[in-house]
Short mmCIF file of C-alpha atoms in Angstrom, two decimals:
data_model
loop_
_atom_site.label_atom_id
_atom_site.label_comp_id
_atom_site.label_asym_id
_atom_site.label_seq_id
_atom_site.Cartn_x
_atom_site.Cartn_y
_atom_site.Cartn_z
CA MET A 1 -21.77 -29.36 12.54
CA ARG A 2 -23.04 -26.08 13.98
CA LEU A 3 -23.61 -27.76 17.37
CA ALA A 4 -20.10 -29.23 17.27
CA ALA A 5 -18.61 -25.85 16.44
CA ALA A 6 -20.48 -24.21 19.31
CA ALA A 7 -19.32 -26.92 21.71
CA GLY A 8 -15.75 -26.49 20.53
CA GLY A 9 -15.93 -22.74 21.07
CA ALA A 10 -17.27 -23.22 24.61
CA TYR A 11 -14.52 -25.76 25.33
CA ARG A 12 -11.82 -23.33 24.21
CA ARG A 13 -13.28 -20.53 26.36
CA VAL A 14 -13.32 -22.74 29.45
CA PHE A 15 -9.66 -23.76 28.97
CA ALA A 16 -8.41 -20.43 27.62
CA GLY A 17 -6.13 -19.87 30.60
CA SER A 18 -4.91 -23.43 31.00
CA PRO A 19 -1.62 -25.02 29.84
CA VAL A 20 -3.44 -26.76 26.98
CA ALA A 21 -4.60 -23.47 25.44
CA PRO A 22 -1.94 -23.57 22.66
CA LEU A 23 -3.19 -27.01 21.61
CA LEU A 24 -6.78 -25.82 21.48
CA SER A 25 -5.90 -22.88 19.24
CA ARG A 26 -3.88 -24.89 16.72
CA PRO A 27 -5.09 -23.91 13.21
CA ASN A 28 -7.19 -26.26 11.13
CA PRO A 29 -5.63 -26.63 7.63
CA VAL A 30 -8.82 -25.76 5.71
CA ARG A 31 -12.01 -24.15 6.96
CA ARG A 32 -14.94 -22.35 5.37
CA THR A 33 -14.08 -18.83 6.52
CA GLY A 34 -10.33 -19.13 5.85
CA TYR A 35 -7.48 -17.31 7.51
CA ASP A 36 -6.22 -13.74 7.16
CA LEU A 37 -2.44 -13.81 6.97
CA ASP A 38 0.36 -11.41 6.08
CA VAL A 39 2.90 -12.79 3.62
CA VAL A 40 5.97 -11.58 1.74
CA VAL A 41 6.54 -12.06 -1.97
CA ARG A 42 9.73 -14.12 -1.68
CA ARG A 43 10.30 -14.98 -5.34
CA ILE A 44 8.85 -14.00 -8.73
CA VAL A 45 9.51 -16.19 -11.78
CA PRO A 46 8.36 -15.67 -15.39
CA GLU A 47 6.69 -18.98 -16.33
CA ALA A 48 5.31 -18.30 -19.83
CA GLU A 49 4.10 -15.44 -22.02
CA ASP A 50 2.27 -13.01 -19.67
CA VAL A 51 2.45 -15.53 -16.79
CA VAL A 52 4.46 -15.10 -13.58
CA SER A 53 4.56 -17.22 -10.46
CA LEU A 54 4.88 -15.77 -6.97
CA GLU A 55 6.28 -17.72 -4.05
CA LEU A 56 4.81 -16.40 -0.80
CA ASP A 57 6.40 -16.68 2.62
CA GLY A 58 4.90 -16.14 6.06
CA THR A 59 4.71 -17.38 9.61
CA ALA A 60 2.98 -20.71 10.35
CA LEU A 61 1.24 -20.98 6.99
CA PRO A 62 -1.57 -23.59 7.15
CA ALA A 63 -1.28 -26.86 5.27
CA TRP A 64 -3.17 -27.21 1.99
CA GLN A 65 -4.41 -29.94 -0.34
CA PRO A 66 -4.54 -30.12 -4.17
CA GLY A 67 -7.26 -27.86 -5.57
CA ALA A 68 -6.95 -25.24 -2.80
CA HIS A 69 -6.86 -21.52 -3.53
CA LEU A 70 -5.96 -18.27 -1.78
CA ASP A 71 -7.87 -15.00 -1.73
CA VAL A 72 -5.30 -12.26 -2.32
CA PHE A 73 -5.93 -8.67 -1.23
CA LEU A 74 -4.25 -6.40 -3.77
CA PRO A 75 -2.76 -2.96 -3.07
CA SER A 76 -5.77 -1.27 -4.72
CA GLY A 77 -8.17 -3.07 -2.36
CA ARG A 78 -9.31 -5.52 -5.02
CA GLN A 79 -9.59 -9.16 -3.99
CA ARG A 80 -8.83 -12.03 -6.33
CA SER A 81 -8.63 -15.82 -5.95
CA TYR A 82 -5.64 -17.82 -7.21
CA SER A 83 -4.96 -21.55 -7.05
CA LEU A 84 -1.99 -22.87 -5.12
CA CYS A 85 0.24 -24.60 -7.64
CA GLY A 86 3.62 -25.40 -6.09
CA GLU A 87 4.88 -28.19 -3.91
CA MET A 88 2.49 -28.71 -1.01
CA SER A 89 5.19 -27.53 1.40
CA THR A 90 5.17 -24.06 -0.19
CA TYR A 91 2.73 -21.31 -1.14
CA ARG A 92 2.99 -20.51 -4.85
CA ILE A 93 0.45 -18.94 -7.20
CA ALA A 94 0.69 -18.25 -10.92
CA VAL A 95 -1.14 -15.42 -12.67
CA ARG A 96 -1.68 -14.62 -16.34
CA ARG A 97 -2.00 -10.92 -17.18
CA ILE A 98 -5.61 -10.62 -18.39
CA GLY A 99 -7.31 -7.92 -16.27
CA GLN A 100 -6.90 -5.18 -13.69
CA GLY A 101 -6.27 -7.53 -10.77
CA SER A 102 -3.71 -9.60 -12.67
CA ARG A 103 -1.90 -6.44 -13.80
CA GLU A 104 -1.46 -5.49 -10.15
CA ILE A 105 0.06 -8.90 -9.45
CA HIS A 106 2.51 -8.45 -12.34
CA GLU A 107 3.56 -5.06 -10.93
CA LEU A 108 4.58 -6.55 -7.57
CA ARG A 109 8.25 -6.93 -6.67
CA GLU A 110 10.14 -9.37 -4.50
CA GLY A 111 9.94 -8.20 -0.89
CA ASP A 112 6.47 -6.67 -1.26
CA ARG A 113 3.93 -7.56 1.41
CA LEU A 114 0.43 -8.92 0.77
CA ARG A 115 -2.56 -9.97 2.82
CA ILE A 116 -4.09 -13.30 1.95
CA ARG A 117 -7.03 -15.35 3.15
CA GLY A 118 -7.09 -19.11 3.01
CA PRO A 119 -6.37 -21.71 1.97
CA ARG A 120 -9.84 -22.89 1.01
CA ASN A 121 -10.78 -25.69 -1.34
CA ALA A 122 -13.80 -25.60 -3.66
CA PHE A 123 -12.14 -28.04 -6.08
CA PRO A 124 -10.96 -30.98 -3.91
CA LEU A 125 -9.33 -34.09 -5.34
CA VAL A 126 -11.26 -37.27 -4.58
CA THR A 127 -8.85 -39.97 -3.47
CA ASN A 128 -10.87 -43.14 -4.07
CA ALA A 129 -11.25 -43.11 -7.86
CA PRO A 130 -9.87 -46.07 -9.84
CA ALA A 131 -8.19 -43.68 -12.31
CA TYR A 132 -7.88 -39.97 -13.12
CA LEU A 133 -8.06 -37.94 -16.32
CA PHE A 134 -6.88 -34.33 -15.92
CA ILE A 135 -7.67 -31.73 -18.59
CA ALA A 136 -6.14 -28.25 -18.31
CA GLY A 137 -6.53 -25.23 -20.56
CA GLY A 138 -3.85 -22.54 -20.36
CA ILE A 139 -3.52 -21.07 -16.87
CA GLY A 140 -6.00 -23.77 -15.79
CA ILE A 141 -2.93 -25.94 -15.20
CA THR A 142 -2.46 -24.21 -11.81
CA PRO A 143 -4.88 -26.33 -9.70
CA ILE A 144 -4.28 -29.41 -11.88
CA LEU A 145 -0.50 -29.53 -11.41
CA PRO A 146 -0.59 -30.42 -7.67
CA MET A 147 -3.24 -33.06 -8.40
CA VAL A 148 -1.04 -34.69 -11.04
CA ARG A 149 1.91 -34.67 -8.64
CA PHE A 150 -0.24 -36.17 -5.87
CA CYS A 151 -1.34 -39.07 -8.09
CA HIS A 152 2.12 -39.59 -9.56
CA GLU A 153 3.84 -39.74 -6.16
CA ARG A 154 1.31 -42.29 -4.87
CA GLY A 155 1.30 -44.52 -7.93
CA LEU A 156 -2.34 -43.79 -8.81
CA PRO A 157 -3.35 -44.26 -12.49
CA TRP A 158 -3.55 -40.84 -14.16
CA ARG A 159 -3.36 -39.08 -17.51
CA LEU A 160 -3.02 -35.35 -18.32
CA VAL A 161 -4.16 -33.53 -21.47
CA TYR A 162 -2.89 -29.95 -21.51
CA PHE A 163 -4.26 -27.40 -24.03
CA GLY A 164 -2.88 -23.94 -24.77
CA ARG A 165 -2.39 -21.37 -27.51
CA SER A 166 1.28 -22.31 -28.00
CA ARG A 167 4.02 -23.96 -25.99
CA SER A 168 5.48 -20.55 -25.15
CA ALA A 169 2.15 -19.56 -23.56
CA MET A 170 1.77 -22.74 -21.47
CA PRO A 171 3.28 -22.47 -17.96
CA PHE A 172 4.99 -25.29 -16.04
CA LEU A 173 5.69 -27.56 -19.01
CA ALA A 174 9.10 -28.33 -17.50
CA GLU A 175 7.56 -29.25 -14.13
CA LEU A 176 5.17 -31.93 -15.37
CA PRO A 177 6.11 -35.38 -14.03
CA GLY A 178 7.12 -38.15 -16.37
CA GLY A 179 4.14 -40.20 -17.43
CA PRO A 180 1.10 -40.07 -19.71
CA VAL A 181 1.19 -36.32 -20.50
CA ASP A 182 -0.39 -35.13 -23.76
CA ILE A 183 0.60 -31.54 -24.68
CA ARG A 184 -1.72 -30.06 -27.34
CA PRO A 185 -0.96 -26.45 -28.32
CA ASP A 186 -3.53 -24.91 -30.66
CA ASP A 187 -0.87 -23.88 -33.18
CA GLU A 188 0.14 -27.54 -33.56
CA TYR A 189 -3.14 -29.46 -33.06
CA GLY A 190 -5.86 -26.94 -33.90
CA VAL A 191 -8.87 -26.02 -31.79
CA PRO A 192 -9.29 -28.27 -28.70
CA ASP A 193 -11.87 -31.03 -29.13
CA LEU A 194 -13.08 -32.62 -25.89
CA GLY A 195 -14.93 -35.20 -27.95
CA GLN A 196 -11.53 -36.72 -28.76
CA VAL A 197 -10.15 -36.40 -25.23
CA LEU A 198 -12.91 -37.43 -22.82
CA PRO A 199 -13.20 -40.98 -24.20
CA LEU A 200 -9.64 -41.48 -22.86
CA ALA A 201 -11.07 -41.71 -19.33
CA PRO A 202 -11.31 -45.32 -18.10
CA PRO A 203 -14.68 -46.53 -16.69
CA GLY A 204 -15.38 -44.99 -13.31
CA ALA A 205 -12.54 -42.46 -13.63
CA ALA A 206 -12.57 -39.04 -11.99
CA VAL A 207 -12.28 -36.40 -14.71
CA TYR A 208 -10.88 -33.04 -13.58
CA LEU A 209 -11.11 -30.00 -15.86
CA CYS A 210 -9.92 -26.44 -15.40
CA GLY A 211 -9.81 -23.78 -18.08
CA PRO A 212 -11.85 -21.21 -19.98
CA PRO A 213 -15.65 -21.73 -20.08
CA PRO A 214 -15.80 -22.41 -23.86
CA LEU A 215 -13.47 -25.36 -23.38
CA MET A 216 -15.32 -26.88 -20.44
CA ALA A 217 -18.95 -26.13 -21.30
CA PRO A 218 -19.63 -29.34 -23.30
CA ALA A 219 -17.71 -31.64 -20.94
CA ARG A 220 -20.62 -33.00 -18.89
CA GLN A 221 -22.80 -33.70 -21.92
CA ILE A 222 -19.96 -35.50 -23.69
CA ILE A 223 -18.94 -37.59 -20.68
CA ARG A 224 -22.54 -38.72 -20.10
CA ARG A 225 -22.59 -40.00 -23.66
CA VAL A 226 -19.16 -41.66 -23.89
CA ASN A 227 -18.48 -42.71 -20.29
CA PRO A 228 -21.53 -42.50 -18.00
CA THR A 229 -19.67 -44.16 -15.10
CA ALA A 230 -17.08 -41.35 -14.88
CA SER A 231 -17.45 -38.38 -12.53
CA VAL A 232 -16.72 -34.83 -13.72
CA HIS A 233 -15.15 -32.19 -11.49
CA SER A 234 -14.52 -28.71 -12.88
CA GLU A 235 -13.28 -25.29 -11.92
CA ARG A 236 -13.84 -22.42 -14.30
CA PHE A 237 -12.01 -19.14 -14.76
CA GLY A 238 -14.97 -16.83 -15.17
CA PRO A 239 -18.59 -16.64 -14.06
CA PRO A 240 -21.08 -19.37 -15.01
CA SER A 241 -23.79 -18.53 -17.50
CA VAL A 242 -27.18 -17.70 -16.02
CA GLU A 243 -29.61 -20.58 -16.51
CA GLY A 244 -33.37 -20.26 -16.19
CA GLY A 245 -33.15 -16.56 -15.44
CA LYS A 246 -35.97 -14.02 -15.60
CA PRO A 247 -35.63 -10.21 -15.50
CA PHE A 248 -36.31 -8.44 -12.21
CA GLU A 249 -35.46 -5.21 -10.40
CA ILE A 250 -33.11 -4.49 -7.53
CA HIS A 251 -33.39 -1.41 -5.31
CA LEU A 252 -30.21 -0.11 -3.69
CA ARG A 253 -31.46 1.25 -0.36
CA ARG A 254 -28.55 3.59 0.48
CA SER A 255 -28.45 5.36 -2.88
CA GLY A 256 -32.11 4.97 -3.80
CA LYS A 257 -31.19 3.61 -7.22
CA THR A 258 -33.32 1.04 -9.05
CA ILE A 259 -31.58 -1.29 -11.51
CA GLU A 260 -33.00 -3.79 -13.99
CA VAL A 261 -31.37 -7.24 -13.95
CA GLY A 262 -31.58 -8.97 -17.32
CA ALA A 263 -32.72 -12.57 -17.79
CA GLU A 264 -29.16 -13.67 -18.69
CA GLU A 265 -27.37 -11.23 -16.41
CA SER A 266 -26.07 -11.69 -12.86
CA VAL A 267 -27.10 -9.35 -10.07
CA LEU A 268 -23.43 -8.45 -9.65
CA ALA A 269 -23.11 -7.40 -13.29
CA ALA A 270 -26.22 -5.23 -12.97
CA ILE A 271 -24.98 -3.61 -9.75
CA ARG A 272 -21.60 -2.82 -11.31
CA ARG A 273 -23.29 -0.62 -13.90
CA ALA A 274 -24.29 1.69 -11.04
CA LEU A 275 -21.50 0.88 -8.54
CA PRO A 276 -18.35 -0.08 -10.49
CA GLY A 277 -16.36 -0.36 -7.27
CA VAL A 278 -18.55 -2.98 -5.58
CA THR A 279 -16.37 -5.75 -4.15
CA TYR A 280 -16.29 -9.24 -5.71
CA SER A 281 -13.80 -11.99 -6.45
CA CYS A 282 -14.67 -15.53 -7.61
CA ARG A 283 -18.02 -14.73 -9.35
CA GLN A 284 -18.96 -18.37 -8.78
CA GLY A 285 -20.63 -18.35 -5.36
CA PHE A 286 -17.98 -19.78 -3.06
CA CYS A 287 -15.66 -17.02 -1.76
CA GLY A 288 -18.23 -14.74 -0.08
CA THR A 289 -16.60 -11.45 -1.14
CA CYS A 290 -19.80 -10.13 -2.75
CA LYS A 291 -22.07 -10.96 0.20
CA VAL A 292 -24.81 -8.32 0.63
CA ARG A 293 -27.54 -7.83 3.22
CA VAL A 294 -31.06 -8.30 1.80
CA LEU A 295 -33.66 -5.87 3.14
CA GLY A 296 -36.62 -7.07 1.10
CA GLY A 297 -37.74 -9.65 -1.44
CA ASP A 298 -37.30 -13.40 -1.87
CA VAL A 299 -33.89 -14.73 -2.91
CA GLU A 300 -33.17 -17.79 -5.02
CA HIS A 301 -29.84 -18.83 -3.48
CA ARG A 302 -27.41 -20.43 -5.92
CA ASP A 303 -24.22 -20.15 -3.85
CA ARG A 304 -22.11 -22.87 -2.23
CA LEU A 305 -21.15 -20.94 0.90
CA LEU A 306 -23.90 -19.43 3.04
CA THR A 307 -25.54 -21.30 5.90
CA ASP A 308 -29.33 -21.46 6.20
CA ALA A 309 -29.21 -18.82 8.93
CA GLU A 310 -27.11 -16.48 6.74
CA ARG A 311 -29.48 -16.97 3.82
CA ASP A 312 -32.31 -15.52 5.88
CA GLU A 313 -30.59 -12.12 5.71
CA GLU A 314 -27.88 -12.17 3.04
CA MET A 315 -27.08 -13.26 -0.51
CA LEU A 316 -24.10 -13.61 -2.83
CA VAL A 317 -24.94 -11.30 -5.70
CA CYS A 318 -22.55 -13.01 -8.12
CA VAL A 319 -24.83 -16.04 -8.58
CA SER A 320 -28.08 -15.74 -6.60
CA ARG A 321 -31.24 -14.14 -7.97
CA SER A 322 -34.81 -13.23 -7.11
CA THR A 323 -37.49 -15.91 -7.01
CA SER A 324 -40.07 -13.31 -8.06
CA GLY A 325 -40.39 -9.57 -7.79
CA PRO A 326 -37.80 -6.97 -6.78
CA LEU A 327 -35.01 -7.29 -4.25
CA VAL A 328 -33.99 -4.52 -1.84
CA LEU A 329 -30.27 -4.59 -1.04
CA ASP A 330 -28.25 -2.75 1.58
CA LEU A 331 -26.04 -0.95 -0.97
#
């Protein structure tokens, strides 16, 4: 793939001044590094308690597929990732007010301008499964909704189970297509129990989950027990827990600070104790916002983004760790 990319770049340089140049520069709908685009907040709609949707408008916006997300650069300089959740001909995101970044989104007004990057897709919908079971928790409906529409419009077998605190807190209830939709608010059904839901997946089904970590954590263990032929695909809202971690030190070269990273703590969390303003977004190892140059030490890479060449010099501090001994970072 790297050789093909290099050949493509050389081809475009050779023909840069030719009549076919516009064809050669046509954007690819999804790529690893994404696009930087300026958009306008065209429409803001309250969707549920503490949830608003924003319809974004811009010039020549790239196509996207179910599961795709945008990186949004907020007025404060913060960067956050939000799933695209409207019709695939539009750019719409929905945000629940739960933190500093989301509060900034809720303070935006129609006509405001934003910079975005994307779309990128770390949660793609497989299209060859015999059936689909979708499980959404709260604002986790945002990447699931386009998937349900995709399957419904193509006549693919699907079922949706949608959890939430209450119906008033669950966005897009009115937009769900007619079909096997199971709405389960906590105030009507009690605490969600995946042990009752996952057996609904037919043999060989693709199971898609998106929601808070406590809801999704037991999913893989349960599905292995009740339906070992099914595949599980998940996107979480929040960082994964650290598994198999050991404590180590990081040295911040520019400030001279030394920080202890706990066995169950991410490098990013440790850095933020000393540098609260350090940039980050997804906290799951796929957006690249927290990429840092490594000046010393051996890194255990746990990301899903960096190439082998990049890993020789850099790391994503949200998920990667030290193999042994201290790390020296260019911070």
